[in-house]
Structure formats: C-alpha cells, structure tokens
C-alpha cells in the first residue's frame, strides 16, 4: 500500500486540524496516512520515498512552531539527500505580519535545497481571510490529488 506522511508544525492547532481534515481524502485516494505531530529527521529519511505533506504554521517573527524546530535543526545540520522525496506544502500564516508564512516558505526552500520535489504550488492560508484553515486546505487537497494524479489503486 502507498503511504503518506503528514508532518505537522503548529502552535494553536490549526495546522493539525488541516492534517486531520485532509487525511480522509488521501485514504479515499488509496493511501495509508500517518500524521506526525513531532516529526524527527529519522521518520522523514525512513519514509523518503513515500509521499509527504507538510502542514506548518508560522509563529514569532517568521519562526517555526516550537515542536517543529528540532526537525528543522536536524535537517539543516545533517543535510540528507532528499532527491527521492515528493511533497506538498500547506503554510499557515497571517498577512498582517511582514513575515507572512515565513516558516512554510523557509521549509520549502530547505527541502528544495536538499533535492526534494514539490508537487504543484504551495498553499498559503491567510488567517486574515480564512478563519478555519481547513476551509481552504480541503478543496486545495482535493484539487492537488486530482491535478498531480495522486490516486493509487
Ligand atoms: C504570537 C504569534 C506570532 C505570529 N507570527 C506570525 C508570522 O510571523 N508570520 C505569519 O505569517 N503568521 C504569524 N502568526 C499567525 C499564525 O501563523 C496563524 O494564526 C496560523 O493560522 C496559526 O496556525 P496554528 O494554529 O497551526 O498555530 C502569528 C501568530 C501569533 C499568535
């Protein structure tokens, strides 16, 4: 069976809600889905040939949520090759901050720099416009599955 890991970085739970709401869509598309709330580099590298979805909010001044920081530090310190990794990214933020979606954007750059391939465009959810992030993320995920032909038998 094909696997999808959803890596979550959240302060207040919005990004975790996104992960939980999109999970059934991927199950219907034929995936066994795991939500990783405190991801480690080991989990990513063990599952590097599985599909990955990152749901990451921004805190502070363009910073990663605390529980996600060790994962990012490990990625930066160890620079593993991620050429086998295909991923999607949902970034949560608030456009009243100059560092809008700073964490999601930095993560995207970091993953790309390590050779991973993002499938399609990154979704940026703006809390100024969308109260519940999953209102944007669910239709995005439906469209992502369709456009990237991610359904598996
Ligand atoms: C203290 C604080 C700092 C924030 N800093 C940023 C920021 O620098 N850039 C941004 O785009 N959003 C920022 N936000 C907005 C959050 O990213 C946004 O509300 C998001 O939906 C929270 O998602 P979460 O519930 O998964 O943590 C900040 C919010 C708070 C409360």
PDB file of C-alpha atoms and ligand atoms in Angstrom:
ATOM      1  CA  UNK A   1       0.000   0.000   0.000  1.00  0.00           C
ATOM      2  CA  UNK A   2       1.177   3.560  -0.696  1.00  0.00           C
ATOM      3  CA  UNK A   3       1.952   5.702   2.321  1.00  0.00           C
ATOM      4  CA  UNK A   4       1.512   9.385   3.024  1.00  0.00           C
ATOM      5  CA  UNK A   5       3.132  11.077   5.995  1.00  0.00           C
ATOM      6  CA  UNK A   6       1.656  14.395   7.087  1.00  0.00           C
ATOM      7  CA  UNK A   7       4.271  16.379   9.001  1.00  0.00           C
ATOM      8  CA  UNK A   8       2.706  18.972  11.273  1.00  0.00           C
ATOM      9  CA  UNK A   9       4.123  22.113  12.856  1.00  0.00           C
ATOM     10  CA  UNK A  10       1.548  24.016  14.881  1.00  0.00           C
ATOM     11  CA  UNK A  11       1.239  26.377  17.842  1.00  0.00           C
ATOM     12  CA  UNK A  12      -2.514  26.625  18.270  1.00  0.00           C
ATOM     13  CA  UNK A  13      -3.767  23.531  16.461  1.00  0.00           C
ATOM     14  CA  UNK A  14      -4.823  24.984  13.096  1.00  0.00           C
ATOM     15  CA  UNK A  15      -2.219  23.052  11.122  1.00  0.00           C
ATOM     16  CA  UNK A  16      -3.140  19.857  12.968  1.00  0.00           C
ATOM     17  CA  UNK A  17      -6.816  20.447  12.085  1.00  0.00           C
ATOM     18  CA  UNK A  18      -5.750  20.745   8.450  1.00  0.00           C
ATOM     19  CA  UNK A  19      -3.907  17.422   8.677  1.00  0.00           C
ATOM     20  CA  UNK A  20      -6.899  15.715  10.295  1.00  0.00           C
ATOM     21  CA  UNK A  21      -9.384  17.115   7.776  1.00  0.00           C
ATOM     22  CA  UNK A  22      -7.380  16.172   4.679  1.00  0.00           C
ATOM     23  CA  UNK A  23      -6.427  12.713   5.972  1.00  0.00           C
ATOM     24  CA  UNK A  24      -9.686  11.010   4.795  1.00  0.00           C
ATOM     25  CA  UNK A  25      -9.227  12.447   1.300  1.00  0.00           C
ATOM     26  CA  UNK A  26      -5.904  10.664   0.982  1.00  0.00           C
ATOM     27  CA  UNK A  27      -7.308   7.477   2.489  1.00  0.00           C
ATOM     28  CA  UNK A  28     -10.030   7.554  -0.173  1.00  0.00           C
ATOM     29  CA  UNK A  29      -7.275   8.075  -2.743  1.00  0.00           C
ATOM     30  CA  UNK A  30      -5.660   4.803  -1.616  1.00  0.00           C
ATOM     31  CA  UNK A  31      -3.064   5.873   0.952  1.00  0.00           C
ATOM     32  CA  UNK A  32      -2.249   4.697   4.411  1.00  0.00           C
ATOM     33  CA  UNK A  33      -1.873   8.023   6.223  1.00  0.00           C
ATOM     34  CA  UNK A  34       0.183   8.876   9.312  1.00  0.00           C
ATOM     35  CA  UNK A  35       0.052  12.283  10.993  1.00  0.00           C
ATOM     36  CA  UNK A  36       3.426  13.177  12.535  1.00  0.00           C
ATOM     37  CA  UNK A  37       2.990  15.840  15.198  1.00  0.00           C
ATOM     38  CA  UNK A  38       6.567  15.993  16.453  1.00  0.00           C
ATOM     39  CA  UNK A  39       8.457  14.862  13.411  1.00  0.00           C
ATOM     40  CA  UNK A  40      12.029  13.669  13.513  1.00  0.00           C
ATOM     41  CA  UNK A  41      14.510  13.535  10.687  1.00  0.00           C
ATOM     42  CA  UNK A  42      14.636   9.764  11.111  1.00  0.00           C
ATOM     43  CA  UNK A  43      10.939   9.471  10.258  1.00  0.00           C
ATOM     44  CA  UNK A  44      11.431  11.559   7.136  1.00  0.00           C
ATOM     45  CA  UNK A  45      14.507   9.713   5.903  1.00  0.00           C
ATOM     46  CA  UNK A  46      12.946   6.295   6.635  1.00  0.00           C
ATOM     47  CA  UNK A  47       9.941   7.282   4.537  1.00  0.00           C
ATOM     48  CA  UNK A  48      11.732   9.373   1.937  1.00  0.00           C
ATOM     49  CA  UNK A  49      10.209   7.512  -0.992  1.00  0.00           C
ATOM     50  CA  UNK A  50       6.669   7.924   0.377  1.00  0.00           C
ATOM     51  CA  UNK A  51       4.566  10.951  -0.452  1.00  0.00           C
ATOM     52  CA  UNK A  52       4.788  13.707   2.170  1.00  0.00           C
ATOM     53  CA  UNK A  53       2.557  16.623   3.046  1.00  0.00           C
ATOM     54  CA  UNK A  54       3.796  19.382   5.346  1.00  0.00           C
ATOM     55  CA  UNK A  55       1.257  21.488   7.271  1.00  0.00           C
ATOM     56  CA  UNK A  56       3.200  24.213   9.032  1.00  0.00           C
ATOM     57  CA  UNK A  57       2.178  27.471  10.662  1.00  0.00           C
ATOM     58  CA  UNK A  58       4.377  30.469  11.428  1.00  0.00           C
ATOM     59  CA  UNK A  59       4.903  31.973  14.844  1.00  0.00           C
ATOM     60  CA  UNK A  60       7.029  34.703  16.440  1.00  0.00           C
ATOM     61  CA  UNK A  61       8.578  36.701  13.664  1.00  0.00           C
ATOM     62  CA  UNK A  62       8.591  34.241  10.782  1.00  0.00           C
ATOM     63  CA  UNK A  63       9.583  31.359  13.091  1.00  0.00           C
ATOM     64  CA  UNK A  64       8.769  27.661  13.155  1.00  0.00           C
ATOM     65  CA  UNK A  65       6.440  26.360  15.869  1.00  0.00           C
ATOM     66  CA  UNK A  66       8.453  25.069  18.837  1.00  0.00           C
ATOM     67  CA  UNK A  67       7.677  21.372  18.328  1.00  0.00           C
ATOM     68  CA  UNK A  68       8.855  21.606  14.727  1.00  0.00           C
ATOM     69  CA  UNK A  69      12.170  23.351  15.471  1.00  0.00           C
ATOM     70  CA  UNK A  70      14.194  20.197  16.327  1.00  0.00           C
ATOM     71  CA  UNK A  71      13.165  18.667  12.975  1.00  0.00           C
ATOM     72  CA  UNK A  72      14.304  21.752  11.054  1.00  0.00           C
ATOM     73  CA  UNK A  73      17.582  21.936  13.014  1.00  0.00           C
ATOM     74  CA  UNK A  74      18.280  18.271  12.226  1.00  0.00           C
ATOM     75  CA  UNK A  75      17.556  18.867   8.545  1.00  0.00           C
ATOM     76  CA  UNK A  76      19.917  21.865   8.485  1.00  0.00           C
ATOM     77  CA  UNK A  77      22.653  20.099  10.456  1.00  0.00           C
ATOM     78  CA  UNK A  78      22.616  16.802   8.590  1.00  0.00           C
ATOM     79  CA  UNK A  79      21.613  17.929   5.081  1.00  0.00           C
ATOM     80  CA  UNK A  80      20.356  14.498   3.981  1.00  0.00           C
ATOM     81  CA  UNK A  81      19.756  13.935   0.301  1.00  0.00           C
ATOM     82  CA  UNK A  82      16.005  14.169  -0.298  1.00  0.00           C
ATOM     83  CA  UNK A  83      16.050  13.552  -4.045  1.00  0.00           C
ATOM     84  CA  UNK A  84      13.555  10.710  -3.625  1.00  0.00           C
ATOM     85  CA  UNK A  85      11.066  12.890  -1.758  1.00  0.00           C
ATOM     86  CA  UNK A  86       7.936  14.321  -3.399  1.00  0.00           C
ATOM     87  CA  UNK A  87       5.903  16.610  -1.195  1.00  0.00           C
ATOM     88  CA  UNK A  88       3.129  19.124  -0.888  1.00  0.00           C
ATOM     89  CA  UNK A  89       3.088  22.060   1.480  1.00  0.00           C
ATOM     90  CA  UNK A  90       0.346  23.918   3.303  1.00  0.00           C
ATOM     91  CA  UNK A  91       1.650  27.027   5.053  1.00  0.00           C
ATOM     92  CA  UNK A  92      -0.498  28.823   7.634  1.00  0.00           C
ATOM     93  CA  UNK A  93       0.106  32.454   8.424  1.00  0.00           C
ATOM     94  CA  UNK A  94      -1.340  35.900   8.760  1.00  0.00           C
ATOM     95  CA  UNK A  95      -0.720  38.614   6.195  1.00  0.00           C
ATOM     96  CA  UNK A  96      -0.689  41.308   8.867  1.00  0.00           C
ATOM     97  CA  UNK A  97       2.850  40.058   9.617  1.00  0.00           C
ATOM     98  CA  UNK A  98       5.688  41.097   7.317  1.00  0.00           C
ATOM     99  CA  UNK A  99       6.996  37.558   7.642  1.00  0.00           C
ATOM    100  CA  UNK A 100       3.820  36.106   6.102  1.00  0.00           C
ATOM    101  CA  UNK A 101       4.060  32.296   6.056  1.00  0.00           C
ATOM    102  CA  UNK A 102       7.792  32.669   6.816  1.00  0.00           C
ATOM    103  CA  UNK A 103       8.137  29.190   8.301  1.00  0.00           C
ATOM    104  CA  UNK A 104       6.381  27.428   5.424  1.00  0.00           C
ATOM    105  CA  UNK A 105       8.397  29.374   2.884  1.00  0.00           C
ATOM    106  CA  UNK A 106      11.713  28.610   4.647  1.00  0.00           C
ATOM    107  CA  UNK A 107      10.831  24.936   4.897  1.00  0.00           C
ATOM    108  CA  UNK A 108      10.010  24.843   1.198  1.00  0.00           C
ATOM    109  CA  UNK A 109      13.411  26.367   0.358  1.00  0.00           C
ATOM    110  CA  UNK A 110      15.183  23.981   2.699  1.00  0.00           C
ATOM    111  CA  UNK A 111      13.516  20.901   1.207  1.00  0.00           C
ATOM    112  CA  UNK A 112      14.151  22.084  -2.329  1.00  0.00           C
ATOM    113  CA  UNK A 113      17.801  22.745  -1.467  1.00  0.00           C
ATOM    114  CA  UNK A 114      18.129  19.137  -0.306  1.00  0.00           C
ATOM    115  CA  UNK A 115      16.846  17.870  -3.645  1.00  0.00           C
ATOM    116  CA  UNK A 116      13.185  17.189  -2.835  1.00  0.00           C
ATOM    117  CA  UNK A 117      10.483  17.907  -5.413  1.00  0.00           C
ATOM    118  CA  UNK A 118       7.394  19.894  -4.503  1.00  0.00           C
ATOM    119  CA  UNK A 119       4.368  18.739  -6.458  1.00  0.00           C
ATOM    120  CA  UNK A 120       2.264  21.715  -7.524  1.00  0.00           C
ATOM    121  CA  UNK A 121       2.100  25.064  -5.789  1.00  0.00           C
ATOM    122  CA  UNK A 122       2.418  25.677  -2.076  1.00  0.00           C
ATOM    123  CA  UNK A 123      -0.878  26.614  -0.415  1.00  0.00           C
ATOM    124  CA  UNK A 124      -0.636  29.701   1.812  1.00  0.00           C
ATOM    125  CA  UNK A 125      -3.593  30.141   4.143  1.00  0.00           C
ATOM    126  CA  UNK A 126      -4.060  33.682   5.426  1.00  0.00           C
ATOM    127  CA  UNK A 127      -5.738  33.919   8.839  1.00  0.00           C
ATOM    128  CA  UNK A 128      -6.799  37.475   7.915  1.00  0.00           C
ATOM    129  CA  UNK A 129      -9.052  35.988   5.237  1.00  0.00           C
ATOM    130  CA  UNK A 130      -9.813  32.448   6.369  1.00  0.00           C
ATOM    131  CA  UNK A 131     -10.872  31.753   9.933  1.00  0.00           C
ATOM    132  CA  UNK A 132     -10.632  27.954   9.685  1.00  0.00           C
ATOM    133  CA  UNK A 133      -7.579  26.937   7.668  1.00  0.00           C
ATOM    134  CA  UNK A 134      -9.180  23.647   6.616  1.00  0.00           C
ATOM    135  CA  UNK A 135     -11.823  25.621   4.668  1.00  0.00           C
ATOM    136  CA  UNK A 136      -9.005  26.437   2.219  1.00  0.00           C
ATOM    137  CA  UNK A 137      -6.957  23.293   2.691  1.00  0.00           C
ATOM    138  CA  UNK A 138      -9.635  20.678   1.979  1.00  0.00           C
ATOM    139  CA  UNK A 139     -10.504  21.958  -1.533  1.00  0.00           C
ATOM    140  CA  UNK A 140      -6.798  22.508  -2.182  1.00  0.00           C
ATOM    141  CA  UNK A 141      -6.038  18.879  -1.227  1.00  0.00           C
ATOM    142  CA  UNK A 142      -8.880  17.587  -3.435  1.00  0.00           C
ATOM    143  CA  UNK A 143      -7.502  19.566  -6.340  1.00  0.00           C
ATOM    144  CA  UNK A 144      -3.907  18.550  -5.534  1.00  0.00           C
ATOM    145  CA  UNK A 145      -4.803  14.850  -5.612  1.00  0.00           C
ATOM    146  CA  UNK A 146      -6.547  15.347  -8.940  1.00  0.00           C
ATOM    147  CA  UNK A 147      -4.006  17.609 -10.645  1.00  0.00           C
ATOM    148  CA  UNK A 148      -0.970  15.588  -9.545  1.00  0.00           C
ATOM    149  CA  UNK A 149      -2.710  12.289 -10.301  1.00  0.00           C
ATOM    150  CA  UNK A 150      -2.004  11.004  -6.818  1.00  0.00           C
ATOM    151  CA  UNK A 151      -4.762   8.374  -6.693  1.00  0.00           C
ATOM    152  CA  UNK A 152      -3.366   4.879  -6.260  1.00  0.00           C
ATOM    153  CA  UNK A 153      -5.083   1.503  -6.655  1.00  0.00           C
TER     154      UNK A 153
HETATM  155  C1  LIG B   1       2.432  35.221  18.539  1.00  0.00           C
HETATM  156  C2  LIG B   1       2.091  34.979  17.082  1.00  0.00           C
HETATM  157  C3  LIG B   1       3.044  35.216  16.117  1.00  0.00           C
HETATM  158  C4  LIG B   1       2.741  35.033  14.763  1.00  0.00           C
HETATM  159  N1  LIG B   1       3.708  35.306  13.811  1.00  0.00           N
HETATM  160  C5  LIG B   1       3.403  35.140  12.500  1.00  0.00           C
HETATM  161  C6  LIG B   1       4.362  35.463  11.483  1.00  0.00           C
HETATM  162  O1  LIG B   1       5.486  35.857  11.744  1.00  0.00           O
HETATM  163  N2  LIG B   1       4.001  35.267  10.177  1.00  0.00           N
HETATM  164  C7  LIG B   1       2.761  34.823   9.821  1.00  0.00           C
HETATM  165  O2  LIG B   1       2.501  34.677   8.624  1.00  0.00           O
HETATM  166  N3  LIG B   1       1.840  34.499  10.759  1.00  0.00           N
HETATM  167  C8  LIG B   1       2.118  34.666  12.087  1.00  0.00           C
HETATM  168  N4  LIG B   1       1.176  34.349  13.023  1.00  0.00           N
HETATM  169  C9  LIG B   1      -0.154  33.861  12.596  1.00  0.00           C
HETATM  170  C10 LIG B   1      -0.274  32.345  12.653  1.00  0.00           C
HETATM  171  O3  LIG B   1       0.679  31.708  11.809  1.00  0.00           O
HETATM  172  C11 LIG B   1      -1.684  31.958  12.166  1.00  0.00           C
HETATM  173  O4  LIG B   1      -2.633  32.457  13.082  1.00  0.00           O
HETATM  174  C12 LIG B   1      -1.860  30.463  11.976  1.00  0.00           C
HETATM  175  O5  LIG B   1      -3.141  30.212  11.445  1.00  0.00           O
HETATM  176  C13 LIG B   1      -1.691  29.699  13.278  1.00  0.00           C
HETATM  177  O6  LIG B   1      -1.711  28.324  12.967  1.00  0.00           O
HETATM  178  P1  LIG B   1      -1.637  27.217  14.126  1.00  0.00           P
HETATM  179  O7  LIG B   1      -2.967  27.225  14.829  1.00  0.00           O
HETATM  180  O8  LIG B   1      -1.387  25.932  13.393  1.00  0.00           O
HETATM  181  O9  LIG B   1      -0.505  27.548  15.038  1.00  0.00           O
HETATM  182  C14 LIG B   1       1.460  34.552  14.379  1.00  0.00           C
HETATM  183  C15 LIG B   1       0.502  34.306  15.377  1.00  0.00           C
HETATM  184  C16 LIG B   1       0.795  34.518  16.713  1.00  0.00           C
HETATM  185  C17 LIG B   1      -0.265  34.278  17.755  1.00  0.00           C
END
